[in-house]
PDB file of C-alpha atoms and ligand atoms in Angstrom:
ATOM      1  CA  MET A   1       0.208   0.003  -0.214  1.00 38.00           C
ATOM      2  CA  THR A   2       1.209   3.588  -0.803  1.00 41.00           C
ATOM      3  CA  HIS A   3       0.699   6.660   1.689  1.00 40.00           C
ATOM      4  CA  ALA A   4       1.790  10.034   1.777  1.00 41.00           C
ATOM      5  CA  ARG A   5       2.102  11.903   4.924  1.00 47.00           C
ATOM      6  CA  ALA A   6       4.273  15.434   4.192  1.00 44.00           C
ATOM      7  CA  ALA A   7       4.737  19.079   6.950  1.00 45.00           C
ATOM      8  CA  SER A   8       2.152  21.066   5.839  1.00 46.00           C
ATOM      9  CA  PRO A   9       2.778  23.865   3.961  1.00 46.00           C
ATOM     10  CA  LEU A  10       0.701  26.327   5.957  1.00 49.00           C
ATOM     11  CA  ALA A  11       2.329  25.515   9.342  1.00 51.00           C
ATOM     12  CA  SER A  12       3.047  28.619  10.980  1.00 64.00           C
ATOM     13  CA  SER A  13       5.125  27.177  14.039  1.00 92.00           C
ATOM     14  CA  PRO A  14       7.720  24.607  13.354  1.00 96.00           C
ATOM     15  CA  PRO A  15       7.126  21.261  13.608  1.00 98.00           C
ATOM     16  CA  VAL A  16       7.860  19.816  17.037  1.00 98.00           C
ATOM     17  CA  LEU A  17       9.818  16.246  17.889  1.00 98.00           C
ATOM     18  CA  GLY A  18       9.745  14.194  20.673  1.00 98.00           C
ATOM     19  CA  VAL A  19      12.812  12.244  21.944  1.00 99.00           C
ATOM     20  CA  LEU A  20      12.848   9.233  23.835  1.00 98.00           C
ATOM     21  CA  ILE A  21      16.359   8.166  24.842  1.00 98.00           C
ATOM     22  CA  SER A  22      17.301   5.773  27.006  1.00 98.00           C
ATOM     23  CA  GLY A  23      21.212   6.413  27.796  1.00 98.00           C
ATOM     24  CA  ARG A  24      23.885   8.979  27.279  1.00 98.00           C
ATOM     25  CA  GLY A  25      22.032  11.153  24.220  1.00 98.00           C
ATOM     26  CA  SER A  26      24.626  12.291  21.742  1.00 98.00           C
ATOM     27  CA  ASN A  27      22.378  12.144  18.865  1.00 98.00           C
ATOM     28  CA  LEU A  28      19.816  14.026  21.118  1.00 98.00           C
ATOM     29  CA  GLN A  29      22.449  16.514  21.348  1.00 98.00           C
ATOM     30  CA  ALA A  30      23.257  16.673  17.368  1.00 98.00           C
ATOM     31  CA  ILE A  31      19.524  17.057  17.442  1.00 98.00           C
ATOM     32  CA  ILE A  32      19.638  20.147  19.452  1.00 98.00           C
ATOM     33  CA  ARG A  33      22.531  21.697  18.231  1.00 98.00           C
ATOM     34  CA  ALA A  34      21.075  21.174  14.010  1.00 98.00           C
ATOM     35  CA  ILE A  35      17.757  22.944  15.100  1.00 98.00           C
ATOM     36  CA  GLY A  36      20.101  25.451  16.968  1.00 98.00           C
ATOM     37  CA  ASP A  37      21.974  26.495  13.718  1.00 97.00           C
ATOM     38  CA  GLY A  38      19.120  26.184  11.580  1.00 97.00           C
ATOM     39  CA  ARG A  39      20.295  23.149   9.672  1.00 97.00           C
ATOM     40  CA  LEU A  40      16.494  21.586  11.345  1.00 98.00           C
ATOM     41  CA  ALA A  41      13.283  23.974  10.994  1.00 98.00           C
ATOM     42  CA  ALA A  42      11.701  21.825  14.314  1.00 98.00           C
ATOM     43  CA  ARG A  43      11.604  22.144  17.841  1.00 98.00           C
ATOM     44  CA  ILE A  44      11.643  19.220  20.741  1.00 98.00           C
ATOM     45  CA  GLY A  45       8.676  19.395  22.462  1.00 98.00           C
ATOM     46  CA  ILE A  46       9.862  16.765  25.077  1.00 98.00           C
ATOM     47  CA  VAL A  47      12.537  14.526  25.920  1.00 98.00           C
ATOM     48  CA  ILE A  48      11.441  10.987  27.303  1.00 98.00           C
ATOM     49  CA  ALA A  49      14.054   8.402  29.031  1.00 98.00           C
ATOM     50  CA  ASN A  50      12.547   5.299  30.059  1.00 98.00           C
ATOM     51  CA  ARG A  51      15.443   5.431  33.058  1.00 98.00           C
ATOM     52  CA  PRO A  52      15.890   8.076  35.389  1.00 97.00           C
ATOM     53  CA  ASP A  53      19.829   7.704  34.940  1.00 98.00           C
ATOM     54  CA  ALA A  54      19.811   8.862  31.430  1.00 98.00           C
ATOM     55  CA  GLY A  55      22.488  11.034  31.026  1.00 98.00           C
ATOM     56  CA  GLY A  56      20.692  12.742  28.025  1.00 98.00           C
ATOM     57  CA  LEU A  57      18.217  14.673  29.912  1.00 98.00           C
ATOM     58  CA  GLU A  58      20.672  16.804  31.435  1.00 98.00           C
ATOM     59  CA  HIS A  59      21.531  17.834  27.257  1.00 97.00           C
ATOM     60  CA  ALA A  60      17.633  18.381  27.394  1.00 98.00           C
ATOM     61  CA  ARG A  61      17.196  20.404  30.796  1.00 98.00           C
ATOM     62  CA  ALA A  62      20.616  22.697  29.989  1.00 98.00           C
ATOM     63  CA  ALA A  63      18.654  23.475  26.502  1.00 98.00           C
ATOM     64  CA  GLY A  64      15.772  24.449  28.084  1.00 98.00           C
ATOM     65  CA  ILE A  65      13.137  21.654  26.775  1.00 98.00           C
ATOM     66  CA  PRO A  66      10.704  19.369  28.541  1.00 98.00           C
ATOM     67  CA  THR A  67      11.082  16.450  30.084  1.00 98.00           C
ATOM     68  CA  ALA A  68       9.913  13.530  31.450  1.00 98.00           C
ATOM     69  CA  VAL A  69      11.053   9.994  32.856  1.00 98.00           C
ATOM     70  CA  ILE A  70       8.788   7.128  31.719  1.00 98.00           C
ATOM     71  CA  ASP A  71      10.341   3.859  33.622  1.00 98.00           C
ATOM     72  CA  HIS A  72       9.100   1.038  32.291  1.00 98.00           C
ATOM     73  CA  LYS A  73       9.781  -0.735  35.451  1.00 97.00           C
ATOM     74  CA  ALA A  74       6.829   1.368  36.827  1.00 97.00           C
ATOM     75  CA  PHE A  75       4.034  -0.135  34.899  1.00 98.00           C
ATOM     76  CA  GLY A  76       2.698  -3.562  34.910  1.00 97.00           C
ATOM     77  CA  SER A  77       2.625  -4.324  31.359  1.00 97.00           C
ATOM     78  CA  ARG A  78       4.052  -3.221  27.802  1.00 97.00           C
ATOM     79  CA  ALA A  79       0.741  -1.694  26.884  1.00 97.00           C
ATOM     80  CA  ALA A  80       0.395   0.028  29.669  1.00 98.00           C
ATOM     81  CA  PHE A  81       3.943   1.758  29.424  1.00 98.00           C
ATOM     82  CA  GLU A  82       3.230   2.662  25.972  1.00 98.00           C
ATOM     83  CA  GLU A  83       0.262   4.051  26.709  1.00 98.00           C
ATOM     84  CA  ALA A  84       1.830   6.314  28.818  1.00 98.00           C
ATOM     85  CA  LEU A  85       4.882   7.465  25.699  1.00 98.00           C
ATOM     86  CA  VAL A  86       1.514   7.875  23.643  1.00 98.00           C
ATOM     87  CA  ALA A  87      -0.472  10.069  26.385  1.00 98.00           C
ATOM     88  CA  ARG A  88       2.615  12.631  26.795  1.00 98.00           C
ATOM     89  CA  LEU A  89       3.863  12.474  23.411  1.00 98.00           C
ATOM     90  CA  THR A  90       0.547  13.736  22.489  1.00 98.00           C
ATOM     91  CA  GLU A  91      -0.219  16.156  25.200  1.00 98.00           C
ATOM     92  CA  ALA A  92       3.180  17.708  24.310  1.00 98.00           C
ATOM     93  CA  GLY A  93       1.439  17.870  21.059  1.00 98.00           C
ATOM     94  CA  VAL A  94       4.496  16.059  18.991  1.00 98.00           C
ATOM     95  CA  ALA A  95       4.478  15.246  15.103  1.00 98.00           C
ATOM     96  CA  VAL A  96       7.286  12.952  15.010  1.00 98.00           C
ATOM     97  CA  ILE A  97       9.061  10.613  17.298  1.00 98.00           C
ATOM     98  CA  CYS A  98      12.789  10.252  16.702  1.00 99.00           C
ATOM     99  CA  LEU A  99      14.608   7.146  19.124  1.00 98.00           C
ATOM    100  CA  ALA A 100      18.027   8.167  19.846  1.00 98.00           C
ATOM    101  CA  GLY A 101      19.999   5.551  21.685  1.00 98.00           C
ATOM    102  CA  PHE A 102      16.065   4.268  23.115  1.00 98.00           C
ATOM    103  CA  MET A 103      16.629   0.602  24.704  1.00 96.00           C
ATOM    104  CA  ARG A 104      12.889  -0.335  24.193  1.00 96.00           C
ATOM    105  CA  ILE A 105      11.399  -2.954  22.021  1.00 95.00           C
ATOM    106  CA  LEU A 106       8.166  -0.640  20.852  1.00 97.00           C
ATOM    107  CA  SER A 107       5.111  -3.164  19.844  1.00 98.00           C
ATOM    108  CA  PRO A 108       2.244  -2.228  17.308  1.00 98.00           C
ATOM    109  CA  PHE A 109       0.349  -1.247  20.312  1.00 98.00           C
ATOM    110  CA  PHE A 110       2.843   1.597  20.451  1.00 98.00           C
ATOM    111  CA  LEU A 111       3.023   2.089  16.945  1.00 98.00           C
ATOM    112  CA  GLU A 112      -0.586   2.529  15.995  1.00 98.00           C
ATOM    113  CA  ARG A 113      -1.492   5.138  18.746  1.00 98.00           C
ATOM    114  CA  ALA A 114       1.690   7.108  18.284  1.00 98.00           C
ATOM    115  CA  PRO A 115       0.818  10.777  17.387  1.00 98.00           C
ATOM    116  CA  GLY A 116       2.979  10.628  14.050  1.00 98.00           C
ATOM    117  CA  PRO A 117       6.286   8.290  11.910  1.00 98.00           C
ATOM    118  CA  VAL A 118       8.936   6.854  14.685  1.00 98.00           C
ATOM    119  CA  LEU A 119      12.363   7.287  13.235  1.00 98.00           C
ATOM    120  CA  ASN A 120      15.769   5.204  14.550  1.00 98.00           C
ATOM    121  CA  VAL A 121      19.173   5.800  14.195  1.00 98.00           C
ATOM    122  CA  HIS A 122      21.485   2.602  13.950  1.00 98.00           C
ATOM    123  CA  PRO A 123      24.891   2.168  14.106  1.00 98.00           C
ATOM    124  CA  SER A 124      25.274   0.032  10.687  1.00 98.00           C
ATOM    125  CA  LEU A 125      24.604   0.103   7.156  1.00 99.00           C
ATOM    126  CA  LEU A 126      21.112  -2.129   7.932  1.00 98.00           C
ATOM    127  CA  PRO A 127      20.026  -4.568   6.735  1.00 98.00           C
ATOM    128  CA  SER A 128      23.402  -5.903   8.087  1.00 98.00           C
ATOM    129  CA  PHE A 129      23.865  -6.444  11.670  1.00 98.00           C
ATOM    130  CA  PRO A 130      20.203  -5.483  13.434  1.00 98.00           C
ATOM    131  CA  GLY A 131      20.149  -6.105  16.911  1.00 97.00           C
ATOM    132  CA  VAL A 132      22.568  -4.646  20.127  1.00 97.00           C
ATOM    133  CA  ASP A 133      26.357  -4.148  19.924  1.00 98.00           C
ATOM    134  CA  ALA A 134      26.141  -3.606  15.688  1.00 98.00           C
ATOM    135  CA  GLN A 135      29.454  -1.943  15.744  1.00 98.00           C
ATOM    136  CA  GLY A 136      31.330  -4.964  17.307  1.00 98.00           C
ATOM    137  CA  GLN A 137      28.782  -7.398  15.069  1.00 98.00           C
ATOM    138  CA  ALA A 138      30.703  -5.356  12.002  1.00 98.00           C
ATOM    139  CA  TRP A 139      33.522  -5.420  13.326  1.00 98.00           C
ATOM    140  CA  SER A 140      34.231  -9.053  13.924  1.00 98.00           C
ATOM    141  CA  HIS A 141      32.046  -9.994  11.195  1.00 98.00           C
ATOM    142  CA  GLY A 142      35.445  -8.198   9.243  1.00 98.00           C
ATOM    143  CA  VAL A 143      33.562  -5.715   6.729  1.00 98.00           C
ATOM    144  CA  LYS A 144      35.076  -3.065   5.166  1.00 98.00           C
ATOM    145  CA  VAL A 145      32.578  -0.361   4.930  1.00 98.00           C
ATOM    146  CA  ALA A 146      30.160   0.198   7.952  1.00 98.00           C
ATOM    147  CA  GLY A 147      28.214   2.942   8.583  1.00 98.00           C
ATOM    148  CA  ALA A 148      24.791   4.185   9.911  1.00 99.00           C
ATOM    149  CA  THR A 149      21.340   4.020   8.857  1.00 99.00           C
ATOM    150  CA  VAL A 150      17.965   6.128   9.738  1.00 98.00           C
ATOM    151  CA  HIS A 151      14.868   4.489   9.096  1.00 98.00           C
ATOM    152  CA  LEU A 152      11.480   4.152  10.027  1.00 98.00           C
ATOM    153  CA  VAL A 153      10.181   1.882  13.084  1.00 98.00           C
ATOM    154  CA  THR A 154       7.896  -0.800  12.125  1.00 97.00           C
ATOM    155  CA  PRO A 155       7.340  -3.900  14.571  1.00 96.00           C
ATOM    156  CA  GLU A 156      10.053  -5.966  13.612  1.00 96.00           C
ATOM    157  CA  LEU A 157      13.397  -4.794  15.020  1.00 95.00           C
ATOM    158  CA  ASP A 158      15.534  -2.397  12.976  1.00 97.00           C
ATOM    159  CA  ALA A 159      13.570  -3.478   9.353  1.00 97.00           C
ATOM    160  CA  GLY A 160      11.312  -0.711   8.652  1.00 98.00           C
ATOM    161  CA  PRO A 161      12.027   1.501   5.535  1.00 98.00           C
ATOM    162  CA  ILE A 162      15.607   3.319   5.046  1.00 98.00           C
ATOM    163  CA  ILE A 163      15.502   6.990   5.298  1.00 98.00           C
ATOM    164  CA  ALA A 164      19.372   7.572   4.666  1.00 98.00           C
ATOM    165  CA  GLN A 165      22.238   5.862   5.560  1.00 98.00           C
ATOM    166  CA  ALA A 166      25.954   7.076   5.675  1.00 98.00           C
ATOM    167  CA  THR A 167      28.990   4.939   5.384  1.00 98.00           C
ATOM    168  CA  VAL A 168      32.697   5.149   6.569  1.00 98.00           C
ATOM    169  CA  PRO A 169      35.670   2.568   5.943  1.00 98.00           C
ATOM    170  CA  VAL A 170      36.998  -0.008   8.304  1.00 98.00           C
ATOM    171  CA  HIS A 171      40.230   0.078   8.755  1.00 98.00           C
ATOM    172  CA  ASP A 172      42.887  -2.879   9.575  1.00 97.00           C
ATOM    173  CA  ALA A 173      44.153  -0.993  12.828  1.00 98.00           C
ATOM    174  CA  ASP A 174      40.323  -0.121  13.892  1.00 98.00           C
ATOM    175  CA  THR A 175      39.126  -1.852  17.379  1.00 98.00           C
ATOM    176  CA  ALA A 176      35.032  -2.360  17.652  1.00 98.00           C
ATOM    177  CA  GLU A 177      35.611   0.937  19.728  1.00 98.00           C
ATOM    178  CA  SER A 178      37.331   2.702  16.944  1.00 98.00           C
ATOM    179  CA  LEU A 179      35.018   1.808  14.909  1.00 98.00           C
ATOM    180  CA  ALA A 180      32.176   2.817  17.021  1.00 98.00           C
ATOM    181  CA  ALA A 181      33.338   6.396  16.943  1.00 98.00           C
ATOM    182  CA  ARG A 182      33.752   6.563  13.229  1.00 98.00           C
ATOM    183  CA  ILE A 183      30.501   5.981  13.111  1.00 98.00           C
ATOM    184  CA  LEU A 184      29.050   7.854  15.581  1.00 98.00           C
ATOM    185  CA  VAL A 185      30.491  11.016  14.188  1.00 98.00           C
ATOM    186  CA  GLU A 186      28.429   9.629  11.039  1.00 98.00           C
ATOM    187  CA  GLU A 187      24.881   8.914  12.914  1.00 98.00           C
ATOM    188  CA  HIS A 188      25.435  12.719  14.342  1.00 98.00           C
ATOM    189  CA  ARG A 189      25.649  14.339  10.752  1.00 98.00           C
ATOM    190  CA  LEU A 190      22.392  11.821   9.395  1.00 98.00           C
ATOM    191  CA  TYR A 191      19.943  11.641  11.910  1.00 98.00           C
ATOM    192  CA  PRO A 192      19.063  15.600  11.748  1.00 98.00           C
ATOM    193  CA  ASP A 193      19.517  15.731   7.682  1.00 98.00           C
ATOM    194  CA  ALA A 194      17.270  12.703   7.763  1.00 98.00           C
ATOM    195  CA  ILE A 195      14.911  14.264   9.896  1.00 98.00           C
ATOM    196  CA  ALA A 196      15.154  17.323   8.080  1.00 98.00           C
ATOM    197  CA  ARG A 197      14.250  15.230   4.548  1.00 97.00           C
ATOM    198  CA  VAL A 198      10.700  13.684   6.794  1.00 98.00           C
ATOM    199  CA  LEU A 199       9.813  16.976   7.429  1.00 98.00           C
ATOM    200  CA  THR A 200      10.204  19.050   4.153  1.00 96.00           C
ATOM    201  CA  CYS A 201       9.525  16.367   1.766  1.00 95.00           C
ATOM    202  CA  ARG A 202       6.421  14.938   0.294  1.00 96.00           C
ATOM    203  CA  TRP A 203       7.582  11.121   1.020  1.00 97.00           C
ATOM    204  CA  HIS A 204       5.572   7.676   0.725  1.00 97.00           C
ATOM    205  CA  ILE A 205       6.349   4.339   0.769  1.00 97.00           C
ATOM    206  CA  ASP A 206       6.527   2.316  -2.074  1.00 97.00           C
ATOM    207  CA  GLY A 207       6.902  -1.639  -0.626  1.00 95.00           C
ATOM    208  CA  ARG A 208       9.482  -1.247   1.476  1.00 95.00           C
ATOM    209  CA  ARG A 209      11.064   1.946  -0.006  1.00 98.00           C
ATOM    210  CA  PHE A 210      11.122   5.324   1.233  1.00 98.00           C
ATOM    211  CA  VAL A 211      10.419   7.674  -1.516  1.00 98.00           C
ATOM    212  CA  CYS A 212      10.693  11.699  -0.791  1.00 95.00           C
ATOM    213  CA  GLU A 213       9.110  13.128  -4.241  1.00 88.00           C
TER     214      GLU A 213
HETATM  215  C1  GRF B   1      23.859   5.371  18.554  1.00 78.84           C
HETATM  216  O1  GRF B   1      24.648   4.120  18.647  1.00 78.84           O
HETATM  217  C2  GRF B   1      22.484   4.533  18.347  1.00 78.84           C
HETATM  218  O2  GRF B   1      22.553   4.734  17.154  1.00 78.84           O
HETATM  219  C3  GRF B   1      21.928   3.632  18.863  1.00 78.84           C
HETATM  220  O3  GRF B   1      22.210   3.934  20.025  1.00 78.84           O
HETATM  221  C4  GRF B   1      23.264   4.736  20.178  1.00 78.84           C
HETATM  222  C5  GRF B   1      22.491   5.578  21.249  1.00 78.84           C
HETATM  223  O4  GRF B   1      23.519   6.808  21.075  1.00 78.84           O
HETATM  224  N1  GRF B   1      20.769   3.184  18.391  1.00 78.84           N
HETATM  225  P1  GRF B   1      23.565   8.508  22.423  1.00 78.84           P
HETATM  226  O5  GRF B   1      22.595   7.799  23.370  1.00 78.84           O
HETATM  227  O6  GRF B   1      22.459   9.095  21.185  1.00 78.84           O
HETATM  228  O7  GRF B   1      24.773   9.038  22.796  1.00 78.84           O
END
């Protein structure tokens, strides 16, 4: 099925992003920077962490962005946790949800109720190396080119339509850590650009291809 979604050209205020994190939040920082630099015409309406100790919460607070902690451990079921996420995102007027190191799998329950498309950044050239420690998987596999992917989130883990990708070389002297660091630099450039693309172009899904008109 083909369907379309686009930012309204009549919108007078920038589209609102909701960013979901679990950890250090360097991709969140990259999004904040891109908005500050005028490379991404958007506003972050809410940063939600599922862990109270997520370091990224401090970056959000320092930038004056509203934050919320919705701890999955405090809920009796995945649906109840996801319902709380949807409620907070909706209340913040969010139009696009950006996962930035969010370490919870989101079920169809969430995806069907989310107030907009859900994006994720993953540190490999999908469909290679989905799941955890993608950079370590790529390094031990011995690939010579690695990279990062921004994709739409679907119920299948790291398997949604690809919005954008960036490559990096893998050097013989690399460790999994040095490769991860090289990929992270590209993630920080790629993610804000891909969000901007989703916000500004008329796009549709053709089969499993993300097509920007
Ligand atoms: C990034 O490598 C991202 O690709 C992956 O989780 C990591 C999050 O890092 N999904 P940070 O919290 O954005 O620094």
